[in-house]
mmCIF file of C-alpha atoms in Angstrom:
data_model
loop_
_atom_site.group_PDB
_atom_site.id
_atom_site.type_symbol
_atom_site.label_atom_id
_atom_site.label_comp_id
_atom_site.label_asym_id
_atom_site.label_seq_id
_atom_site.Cartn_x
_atom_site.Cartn_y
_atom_site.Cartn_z
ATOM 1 C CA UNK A 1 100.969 107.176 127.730
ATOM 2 C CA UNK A 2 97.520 106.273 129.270
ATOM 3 C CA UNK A 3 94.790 107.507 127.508
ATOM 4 C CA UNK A 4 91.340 109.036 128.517
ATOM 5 C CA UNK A 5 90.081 106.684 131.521
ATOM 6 C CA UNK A 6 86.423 106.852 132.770
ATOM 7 C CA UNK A 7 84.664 105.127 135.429
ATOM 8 C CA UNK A 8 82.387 103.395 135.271
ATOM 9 C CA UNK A 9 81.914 102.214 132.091
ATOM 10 C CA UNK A 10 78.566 100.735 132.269
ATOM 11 C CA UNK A 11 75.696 102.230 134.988
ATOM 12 C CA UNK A 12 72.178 101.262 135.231
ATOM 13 C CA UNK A 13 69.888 103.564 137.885
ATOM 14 C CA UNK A 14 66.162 104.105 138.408
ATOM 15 C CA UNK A 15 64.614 107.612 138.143
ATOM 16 C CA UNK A 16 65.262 110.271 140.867
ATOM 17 C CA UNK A 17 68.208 107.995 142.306
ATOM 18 C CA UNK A 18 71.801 109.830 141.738
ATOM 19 C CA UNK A 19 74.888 109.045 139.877
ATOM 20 C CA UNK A 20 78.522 110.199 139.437
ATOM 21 C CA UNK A 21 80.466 109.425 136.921
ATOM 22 C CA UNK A 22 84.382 109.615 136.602
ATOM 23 C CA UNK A 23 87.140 110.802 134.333
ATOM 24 C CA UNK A 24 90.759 110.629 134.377
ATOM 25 C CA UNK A 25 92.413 112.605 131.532
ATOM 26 C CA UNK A 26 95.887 111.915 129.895
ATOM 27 C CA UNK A 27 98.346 113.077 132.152
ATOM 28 C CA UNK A 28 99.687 117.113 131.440
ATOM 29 C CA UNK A 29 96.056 117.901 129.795
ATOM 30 C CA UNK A 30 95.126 120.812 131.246
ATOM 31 C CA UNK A 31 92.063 121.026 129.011
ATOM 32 C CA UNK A 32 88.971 118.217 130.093
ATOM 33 C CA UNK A 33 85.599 118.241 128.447
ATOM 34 C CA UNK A 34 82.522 116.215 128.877
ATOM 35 C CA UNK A 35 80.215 115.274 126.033
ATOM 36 C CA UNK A 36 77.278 113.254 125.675
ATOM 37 C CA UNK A 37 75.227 110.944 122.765
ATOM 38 C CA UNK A 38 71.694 110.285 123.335
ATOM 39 C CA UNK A 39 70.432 107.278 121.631
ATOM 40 C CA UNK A 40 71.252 107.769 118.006
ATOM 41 C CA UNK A 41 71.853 111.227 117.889
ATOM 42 C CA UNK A 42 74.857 113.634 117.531
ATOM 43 C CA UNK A 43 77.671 113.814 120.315
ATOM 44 C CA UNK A 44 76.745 116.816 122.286
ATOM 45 C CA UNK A 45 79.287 119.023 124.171
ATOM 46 C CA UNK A 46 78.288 119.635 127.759
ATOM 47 C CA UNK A 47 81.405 121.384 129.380
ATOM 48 C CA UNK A 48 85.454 122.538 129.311
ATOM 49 C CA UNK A 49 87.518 123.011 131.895
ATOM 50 C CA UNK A 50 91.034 124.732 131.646
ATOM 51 C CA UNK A 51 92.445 123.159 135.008
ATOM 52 C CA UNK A 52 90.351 123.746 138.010
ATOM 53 C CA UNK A 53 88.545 126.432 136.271
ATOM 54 C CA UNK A 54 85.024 125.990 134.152
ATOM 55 C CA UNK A 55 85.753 127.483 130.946
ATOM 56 C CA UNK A 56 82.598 126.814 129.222
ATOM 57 C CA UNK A 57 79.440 125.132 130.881
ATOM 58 C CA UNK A 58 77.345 125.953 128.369
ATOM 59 C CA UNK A 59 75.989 122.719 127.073
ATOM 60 C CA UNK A 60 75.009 121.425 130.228
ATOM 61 C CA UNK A 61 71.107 120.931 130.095
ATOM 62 C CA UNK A 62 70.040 122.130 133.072
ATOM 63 C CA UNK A 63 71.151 121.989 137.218
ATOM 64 C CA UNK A 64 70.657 118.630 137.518
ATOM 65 C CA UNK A 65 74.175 118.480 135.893
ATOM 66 C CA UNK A 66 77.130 119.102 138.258
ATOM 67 C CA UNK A 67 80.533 119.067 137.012
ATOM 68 C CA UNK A 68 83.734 119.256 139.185
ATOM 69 C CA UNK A 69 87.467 119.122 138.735
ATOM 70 C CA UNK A 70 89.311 119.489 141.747
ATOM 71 C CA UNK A 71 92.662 120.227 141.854
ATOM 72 C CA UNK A 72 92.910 120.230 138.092
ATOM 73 C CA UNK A 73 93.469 116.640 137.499
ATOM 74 C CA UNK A 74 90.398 113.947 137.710
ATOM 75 C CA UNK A 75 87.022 115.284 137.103
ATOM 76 C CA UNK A 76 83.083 113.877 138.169
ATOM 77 C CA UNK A 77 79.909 114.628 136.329
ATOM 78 C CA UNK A 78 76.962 114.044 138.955
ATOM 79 C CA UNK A 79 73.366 113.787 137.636
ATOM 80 C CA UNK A 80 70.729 114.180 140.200
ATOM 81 C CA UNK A 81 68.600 113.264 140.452
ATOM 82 C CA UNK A 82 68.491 111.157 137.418
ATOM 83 C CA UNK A 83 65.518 110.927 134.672
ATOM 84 C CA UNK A 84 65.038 108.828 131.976
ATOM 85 C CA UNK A 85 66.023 112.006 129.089
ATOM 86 C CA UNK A 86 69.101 111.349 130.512
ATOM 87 C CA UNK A 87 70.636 107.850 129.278
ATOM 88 C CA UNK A 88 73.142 107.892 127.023
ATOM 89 C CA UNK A 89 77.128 107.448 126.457
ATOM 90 C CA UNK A 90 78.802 110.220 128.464
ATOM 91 C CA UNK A 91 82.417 110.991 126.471
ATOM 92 C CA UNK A 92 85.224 112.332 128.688
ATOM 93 C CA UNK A 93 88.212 113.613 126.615
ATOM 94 C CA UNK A 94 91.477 116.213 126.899
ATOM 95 C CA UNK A 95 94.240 118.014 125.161
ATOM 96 C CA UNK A 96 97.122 119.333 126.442
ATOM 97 C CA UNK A 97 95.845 122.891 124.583
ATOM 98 C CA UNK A 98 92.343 124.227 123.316
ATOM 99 C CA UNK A 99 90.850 123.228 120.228
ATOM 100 C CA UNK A 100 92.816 125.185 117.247
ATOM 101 C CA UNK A 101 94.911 123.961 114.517
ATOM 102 C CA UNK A 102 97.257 121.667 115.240
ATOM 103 C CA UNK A 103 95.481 120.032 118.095
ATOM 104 C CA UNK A 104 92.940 117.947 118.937
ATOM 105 C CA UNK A 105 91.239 116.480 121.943
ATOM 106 C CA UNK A 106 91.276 112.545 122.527
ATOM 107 C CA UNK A 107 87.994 110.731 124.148
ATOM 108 C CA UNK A 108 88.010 107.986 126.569
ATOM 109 C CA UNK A 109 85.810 105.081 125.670
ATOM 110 C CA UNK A 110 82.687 106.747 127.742
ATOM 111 C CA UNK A 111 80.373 106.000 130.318
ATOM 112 C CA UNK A 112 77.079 104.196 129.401
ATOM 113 C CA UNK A 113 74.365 105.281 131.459
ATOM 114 C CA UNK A 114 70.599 103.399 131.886
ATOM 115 C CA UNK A 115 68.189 105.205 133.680
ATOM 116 C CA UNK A 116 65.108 103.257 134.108
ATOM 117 C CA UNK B 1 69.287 123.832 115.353
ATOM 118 C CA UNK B 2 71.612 121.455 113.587
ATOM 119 C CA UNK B 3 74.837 123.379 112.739
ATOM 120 C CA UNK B 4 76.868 120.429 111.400
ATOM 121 C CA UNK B 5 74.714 118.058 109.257
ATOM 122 C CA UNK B 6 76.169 114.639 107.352
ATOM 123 C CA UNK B 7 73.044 114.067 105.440
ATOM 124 C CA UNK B 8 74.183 110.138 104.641
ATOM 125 C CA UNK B 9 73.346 108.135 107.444
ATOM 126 C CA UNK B 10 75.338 104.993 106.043
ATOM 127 C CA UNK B 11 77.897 104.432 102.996
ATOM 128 C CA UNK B 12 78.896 101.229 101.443
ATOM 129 C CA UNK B 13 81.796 100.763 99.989
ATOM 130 C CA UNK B 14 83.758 97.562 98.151
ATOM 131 C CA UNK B 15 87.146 97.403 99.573
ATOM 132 C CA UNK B 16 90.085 99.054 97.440
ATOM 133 C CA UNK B 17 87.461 101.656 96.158
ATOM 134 C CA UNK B 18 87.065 105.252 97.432
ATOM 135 C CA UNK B 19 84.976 106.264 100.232
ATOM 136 C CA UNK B 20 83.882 109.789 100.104
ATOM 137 C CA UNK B 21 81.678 111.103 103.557
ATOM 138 C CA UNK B 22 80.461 114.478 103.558
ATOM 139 C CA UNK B 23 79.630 117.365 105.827
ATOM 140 C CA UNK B 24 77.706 120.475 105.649
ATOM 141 C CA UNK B 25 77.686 123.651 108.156
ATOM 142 C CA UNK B 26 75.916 126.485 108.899
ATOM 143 C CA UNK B 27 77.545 128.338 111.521
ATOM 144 C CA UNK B 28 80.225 130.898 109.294
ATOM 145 C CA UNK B 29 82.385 131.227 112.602
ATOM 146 C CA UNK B 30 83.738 127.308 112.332
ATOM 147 C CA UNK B 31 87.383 127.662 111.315
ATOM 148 C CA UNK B 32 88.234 124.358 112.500
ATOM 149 C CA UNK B 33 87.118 120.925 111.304
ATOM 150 C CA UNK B 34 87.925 117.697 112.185
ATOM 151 C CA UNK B 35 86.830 113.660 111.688
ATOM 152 C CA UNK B 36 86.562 111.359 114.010
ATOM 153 C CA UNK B 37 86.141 107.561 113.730
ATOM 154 C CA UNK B 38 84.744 105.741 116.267
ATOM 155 C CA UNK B 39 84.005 102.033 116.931
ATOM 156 C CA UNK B 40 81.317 100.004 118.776
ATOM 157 C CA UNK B 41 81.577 101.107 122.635
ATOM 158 C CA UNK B 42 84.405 103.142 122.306
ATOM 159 C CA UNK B 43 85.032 106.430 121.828
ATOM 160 C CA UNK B 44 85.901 108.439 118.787
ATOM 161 C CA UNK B 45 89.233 108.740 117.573
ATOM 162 C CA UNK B 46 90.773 111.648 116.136
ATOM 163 C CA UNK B 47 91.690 110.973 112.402
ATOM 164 C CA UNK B 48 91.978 114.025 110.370
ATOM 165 C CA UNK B 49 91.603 118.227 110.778
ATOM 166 C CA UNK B 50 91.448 121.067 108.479
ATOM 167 C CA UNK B 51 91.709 124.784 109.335
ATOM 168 C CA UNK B 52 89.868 127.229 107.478
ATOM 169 C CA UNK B 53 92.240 128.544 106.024
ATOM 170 C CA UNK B 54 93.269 125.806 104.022
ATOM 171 C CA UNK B 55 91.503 123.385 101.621
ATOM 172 C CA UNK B 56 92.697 120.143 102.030
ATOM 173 C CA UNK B 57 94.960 118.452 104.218
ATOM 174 C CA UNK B 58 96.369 114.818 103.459
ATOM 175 C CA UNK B 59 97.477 112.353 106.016
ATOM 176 C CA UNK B 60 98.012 109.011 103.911
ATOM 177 C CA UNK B 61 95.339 107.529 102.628
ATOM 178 C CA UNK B 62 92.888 110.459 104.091
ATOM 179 C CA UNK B 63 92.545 113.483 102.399
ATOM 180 C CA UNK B 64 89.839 116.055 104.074
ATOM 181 C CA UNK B 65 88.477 118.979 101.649
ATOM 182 C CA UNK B 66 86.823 122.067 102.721
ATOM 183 C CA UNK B 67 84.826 124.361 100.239
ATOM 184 C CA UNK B 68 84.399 127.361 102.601
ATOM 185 C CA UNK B 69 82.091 129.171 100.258
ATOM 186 C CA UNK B 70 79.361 126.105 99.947
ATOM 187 C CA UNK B 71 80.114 125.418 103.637
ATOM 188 C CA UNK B 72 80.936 122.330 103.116
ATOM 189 C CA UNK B 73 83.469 118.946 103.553
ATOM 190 C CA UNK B 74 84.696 115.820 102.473
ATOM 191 C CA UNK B 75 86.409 113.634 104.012
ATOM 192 C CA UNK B 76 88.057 110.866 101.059
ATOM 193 C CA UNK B 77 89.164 107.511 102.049
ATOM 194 C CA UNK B 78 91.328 105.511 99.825
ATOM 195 C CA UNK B 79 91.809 103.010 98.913
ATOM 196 C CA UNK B 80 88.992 101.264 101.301
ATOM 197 C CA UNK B 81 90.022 98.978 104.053
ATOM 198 C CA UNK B 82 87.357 96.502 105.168
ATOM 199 C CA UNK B 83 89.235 97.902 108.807
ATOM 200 C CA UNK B 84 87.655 101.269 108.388
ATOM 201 C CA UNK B 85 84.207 100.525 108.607
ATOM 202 C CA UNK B 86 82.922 102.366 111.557
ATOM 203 C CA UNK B 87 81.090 105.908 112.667
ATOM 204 C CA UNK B 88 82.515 108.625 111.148
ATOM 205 C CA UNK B 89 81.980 112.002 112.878
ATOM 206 C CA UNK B 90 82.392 115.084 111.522
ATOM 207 C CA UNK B 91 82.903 118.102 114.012
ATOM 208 C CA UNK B 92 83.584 121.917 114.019
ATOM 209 C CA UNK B 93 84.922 124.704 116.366
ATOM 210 C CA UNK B 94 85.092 128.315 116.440
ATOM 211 C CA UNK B 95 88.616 127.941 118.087
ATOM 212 C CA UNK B 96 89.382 131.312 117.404
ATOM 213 C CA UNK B 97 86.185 133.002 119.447
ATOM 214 C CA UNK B 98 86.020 132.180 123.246
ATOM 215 C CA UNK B 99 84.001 128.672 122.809
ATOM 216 C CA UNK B 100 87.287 127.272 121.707
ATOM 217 C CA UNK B 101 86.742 124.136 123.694
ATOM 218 C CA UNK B 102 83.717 123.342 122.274
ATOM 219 C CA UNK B 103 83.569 120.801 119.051
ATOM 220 C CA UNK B 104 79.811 121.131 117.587
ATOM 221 C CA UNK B 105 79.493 117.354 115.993
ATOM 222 C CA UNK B 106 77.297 115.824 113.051
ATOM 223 C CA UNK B 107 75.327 112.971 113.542
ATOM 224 C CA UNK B 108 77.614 110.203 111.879
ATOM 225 C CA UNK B 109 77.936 107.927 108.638
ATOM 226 C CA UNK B 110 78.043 104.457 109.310
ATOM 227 C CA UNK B 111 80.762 103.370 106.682
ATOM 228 C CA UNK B 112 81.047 99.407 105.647
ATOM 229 C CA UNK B 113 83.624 98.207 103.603
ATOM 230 C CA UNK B 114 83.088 95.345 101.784
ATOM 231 C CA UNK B 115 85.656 92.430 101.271
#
């Protein structure tokens, strides 16, 4: 089974340009969620999405951040336009349910992004 | 407002010994906990949860306690690999209140394990 995938892995912008990044979950997870680490700091949820449908958005910083996931299968994260607060790995993961016990969500390898 | 704190920012550790990372909380609604390791430029991986209604859960050579009353875990590695040095993550949900997608993370302990 193919894990998490996200695209790209590594993305260097400058400020005010725009970028959208990628994720593929594991095939039959419903559930997608985007996270963030800034340099050093904790991983920081941004967003879930139960299929199509934005479950909870509310860790996304402000509406610079535009999350989609058409059709219920990939999903993109756009930042634009872009400022330097923003660099830092961007975590993709999924589960087949929500978080409760028993189950757990698995995290692609994330999405570096440099904005200078 | 840090509602999941691991106060050690790195552990070292001589191989065959126990490792022993902790975790504090604040928020009472958590009733989910879980580790996560994760390695240089890649993402965490799940190793280990704990519902709230239990106190420890074992999964070979990790055992994960939770003192619900100090708000607090452990998460107890042994015996020490040199293979799990890494990040360790500990994170928390209130997956029984409608933010049940949401995983509220601490900010790491960098384990080494020492040949």
């Amino acid at each position: 089974e193919a894990g998490v995938t996200q695209f790209p892995s590594h993305s260097v912008i400058e400020k005010g340009q725009t970028v959208t990044l990628r994720c593929d979950p594991i095939s039959g997870h419903d559930n997608l969620y985007w996270y963030r680490r800034v340099m050093g700091k904790e991983i920081k949820f941004l967003l879930h999405f139960v299929k199509e449908s934005k479950q909870d958005e509310s860790g996304m910083p402000n509406n610079r951040f535009l999350a989609e996931r058409t059709g219920g299968t990939y999903s993109t994260l756009k930042v634009q336009p872009a400022e330097l607060e923003d660099s830092g790995v961007y975590f993709c993961a999924s589960s087949r349910q929500g978080i409760w016990s028993g189950n757990t969500i698995y995290f692609g390898e994330g999405s570096w992004l440099t904005v200078v | 407002d840090q509602q999941v704190k691991q106060n050690s920012p790195s552990l070292s550790v001589q191989e065959g010994r126990i490792s022993i990372l902790n975790c504090d909380y604040t928020n009472s609604m958590f009733d989910y906990f879980l580790w996560y390791k994760k390695y240089p430029a890649e993402g965490p991986t799940f190793l280990i949860s704990i519902s709230s209604i239990k106190d420890k859960n074992e999964d070979g050579r990790f055992t994960v306690f939770l003192n619900k009353s100090a708000k607090h875990l452990s998460l107890h590695i042994v015996p020490s690999q040199p293979g799990d040095s890494a990040v360790y993550f500990c994170a928390a949900s209130d997956a029984g209140g409608t933010s049940y997608g949401k995983l509220t993370f601490g900010q790491g302990t960098i384990l080494t394990v020492h040949p």
